[in-house]
């Protein structure tokens, strides 16, 4: 069953302006704590990774913290997802 995520980064992009590091960081927090459903560390890692690339030092710190709770295959999945999102945006 397909799921529509209202809180996706695609919704944060307005016109040609990309989502800010702050918005991406907040999305990582939302995923990490399950604010809009269940906790999803893979998705949280993805958003923290992208936010860190955009300059958020907090995102880099949180990404490191949650990676301790993830398997190497989950981290790899999150990294693939981040690369895919970056290539599309």
PDB file of C-alpha atoms in Angstrom:
ATOM      1  CA  UNK A   1       0.000   0.000   0.000  1.00  0.00           C
ATOM      2  CA  UNK A   2       1.438   3.358  -1.021  1.00  0.00           C
ATOM      3  CA  UNK A   3       1.814   5.984   1.652  1.00  0.00           C
ATOM      4  CA  UNK A   4       1.628   9.724   1.055  1.00  0.00           C
ATOM      5  CA  UNK A   5       3.968  11.558   3.356  1.00  0.00           C
ATOM      6  CA  UNK A   6       2.786  15.103   3.923  1.00  0.00           C
ATOM      7  CA  UNK A   7       6.005  15.905   5.734  1.00  0.00           C
ATOM      8  CA  UNK A   8       8.317  14.959   2.888  1.00  0.00           C
ATOM      9  CA  UNK A   9      11.058  17.336   1.853  1.00  0.00           C
ATOM     10  CA  UNK A  10       9.363  17.694  -1.501  1.00  0.00           C
ATOM     11  CA  UNK A  11       6.656  19.674   0.300  1.00  0.00           C
ATOM     12  CA  UNK A  12       9.324  21.968   1.760  1.00  0.00           C
ATOM     13  CA  UNK A  13      10.654  23.017  -1.617  1.00  0.00           C
ATOM     14  CA  UNK A  14       9.052  26.202  -2.809  1.00  0.00           C
ATOM     15  CA  UNK A  15       9.606  27.159  -6.403  1.00  0.00           C
ATOM     16  CA  UNK A  16      13.260  26.778  -7.161  1.00  0.00           C
ATOM     17  CA  UNK A  17      14.450  27.248  -3.599  1.00  0.00           C
ATOM     18  CA  UNK A  18      15.735  24.024  -2.036  1.00  0.00           C
ATOM     19  CA  UNK A  19      14.714  22.892   1.424  1.00  0.00           C
ATOM     20  CA  UNK A  20      16.849  24.499   4.116  1.00  0.00           C
ATOM     21  CA  UNK A  21      19.113  22.571   6.448  1.00  0.00           C
ATOM     22  CA  UNK A  22      16.780  23.549   9.309  1.00  0.00           C
ATOM     23  CA  UNK A  23      13.733  22.018   7.610  1.00  0.00           C
ATOM     24  CA  UNK A  24      15.645  18.842   6.751  1.00  0.00           C
ATOM     25  CA  UNK A  25      16.984  18.624  10.301  1.00  0.00           C
ATOM     26  CA  UNK A  26      13.451  18.959  11.698  1.00  0.00           C
ATOM     27  CA  UNK A  27      12.290  16.176   9.387  1.00  0.00           C
ATOM     28  CA  UNK A  28      15.071  13.994  10.780  1.00  0.00           C
ATOM     29  CA  UNK A  29      13.921  14.752  14.326  1.00  0.00           C
ATOM     30  CA  UNK A  30      10.326  13.959  13.385  1.00  0.00           C
ATOM     31  CA  UNK A  31      11.346  10.581  11.950  1.00  0.00           C
ATOM     32  CA  UNK A  32      13.659   9.760  14.850  1.00  0.00           C
ATOM     33  CA  UNK A  33      10.995  10.326  17.491  1.00  0.00           C
ATOM     34  CA  UNK A  34       8.032   9.021  15.498  1.00  0.00           C
ATOM     35  CA  UNK A  35       6.219  12.325  15.609  1.00  0.00           C
ATOM     36  CA  UNK A  36       4.091  11.507  12.528  1.00  0.00           C
ATOM     37  CA  UNK A  37       3.784   7.761  12.967  1.00  0.00           C
ATOM     38  CA  UNK A  38       6.311   5.148  13.948  1.00  0.00           C
ATOM     39  CA  UNK A  39       9.971   5.783  14.667  1.00  0.00           C
ATOM     40  CA  UNK A  40      12.030   5.365  11.497  1.00  0.00           C
ATOM     41  CA  UNK A  41      15.780   5.626  12.076  1.00  0.00           C
ATOM     42  CA  UNK A  42      16.610   4.908   8.429  1.00  0.00           C
ATOM     43  CA  UNK A  43      14.571   7.904   7.288  1.00  0.00           C
ATOM     44  CA  UNK A  44      15.888  10.020  10.175  1.00  0.00           C
ATOM     45  CA  UNK A  45      19.475   9.167   9.190  1.00  0.00           C
ATOM     46  CA  UNK A  46      18.688  10.136   5.587  1.00  0.00           C
ATOM     47  CA  UNK A  47      17.353  13.580   6.564  1.00  0.00           C
ATOM     48  CA  UNK A  48      20.151  14.190   9.068  1.00  0.00           C
ATOM     49  CA  UNK A  49      22.676  13.232   6.391  1.00  0.00           C
ATOM     50  CA  UNK A  50      21.220  15.682   3.862  1.00  0.00           C
ATOM     51  CA  UNK A  51      20.902  18.444   6.484  1.00  0.00           C
ATOM     52  CA  UNK A  52      24.532  17.865   7.493  1.00  0.00           C
ATOM     53  CA  UNK A  53      25.576  18.216   3.861  1.00  0.00           C
ATOM     54  CA  UNK A  54      23.776  21.563   3.847  1.00  0.00           C
ATOM     55  CA  UNK A  55      25.781  22.701   6.877  1.00  0.00           C
ATOM     56  CA  UNK A  56      23.843  21.610   9.971  1.00  0.00           C
ATOM     57  CA  UNK A  57      26.301  20.571  12.682  1.00  0.00           C
ATOM     58  CA  UNK A  58      23.414  19.422  14.879  1.00  0.00           C
ATOM     59  CA  UNK A  59      22.259  17.073  12.118  1.00  0.00           C
ATOM     60  CA  UNK A  60      25.738  15.576  11.866  1.00  0.00           C
ATOM     61  CA  UNK A  61      25.766  14.976  15.623  1.00  0.00           C
ATOM     62  CA  UNK A  62      22.301  13.372  15.665  1.00  0.00           C
ATOM     63  CA  UNK A  63      23.174  11.224  12.633  1.00  0.00           C
ATOM     64  CA  UNK A  64      26.175   9.888  14.520  1.00  0.00           C
ATOM     65  CA  UNK A  65      24.094   9.203  17.629  1.00  0.00           C
ATOM     66  CA  UNK A  66      21.351   7.251  15.874  1.00  0.00           C
ATOM     67  CA  UNK A  67      23.832   5.306  13.763  1.00  0.00           C
ATOM     68  CA  UNK A  68      24.900   3.559  16.986  1.00  0.00           C
ATOM     69  CA  UNK A  69      21.387   2.085  17.150  1.00  0.00           C
ATOM     70  CA  UNK A  70      21.330   0.986  13.506  1.00  0.00           C
ATOM     71  CA  UNK A  71      22.742  -2.007  11.660  1.00  0.00           C
ATOM     72  CA  UNK A  72      25.254  -1.481   8.883  1.00  0.00           C
ATOM     73  CA  UNK A  73      22.630  -2.488   6.317  1.00  0.00           C
ATOM     74  CA  UNK A  74      20.201   0.119   7.693  1.00  0.00           C
ATOM     75  CA  UNK A  75      22.897   2.796   7.458  1.00  0.00           C
ATOM     76  CA  UNK A  76      23.664   1.739   3.884  1.00  0.00           C
ATOM     77  CA  UNK A  77      19.950   1.939   3.041  1.00  0.00           C
ATOM     78  CA  UNK A  78      19.734   5.438   4.538  1.00  0.00           C
ATOM     79  CA  UNK A  79      22.784   6.566   2.578  1.00  0.00           C
ATOM     80  CA  UNK A  80      21.358   5.178  -0.678  1.00  0.00           C
ATOM     81  CA  UNK A  81      18.088   6.946   0.009  1.00  0.00           C
ATOM     82  CA  UNK A  82      19.891  10.238   0.688  1.00  0.00           C
ATOM     83  CA  UNK A  83      21.895   9.931  -2.541  1.00  0.00           C
ATOM     84  CA  UNK A  84      18.715   9.183  -4.469  1.00  0.00           C
ATOM     85  CA  UNK A  85      16.933  12.190  -2.969  1.00  0.00           C
ATOM     86  CA  UNK A  86      19.895  14.453  -3.729  1.00  0.00           C
ATOM     87  CA  UNK A  87      20.069  13.273  -7.337  1.00  0.00           C
ATOM     88  CA  UNK A  88      16.377  14.079  -7.794  1.00  0.00           C
ATOM     89  CA  UNK A  89      16.558  17.503  -6.125  1.00  0.00           C
TER      90      UNK A  89
END
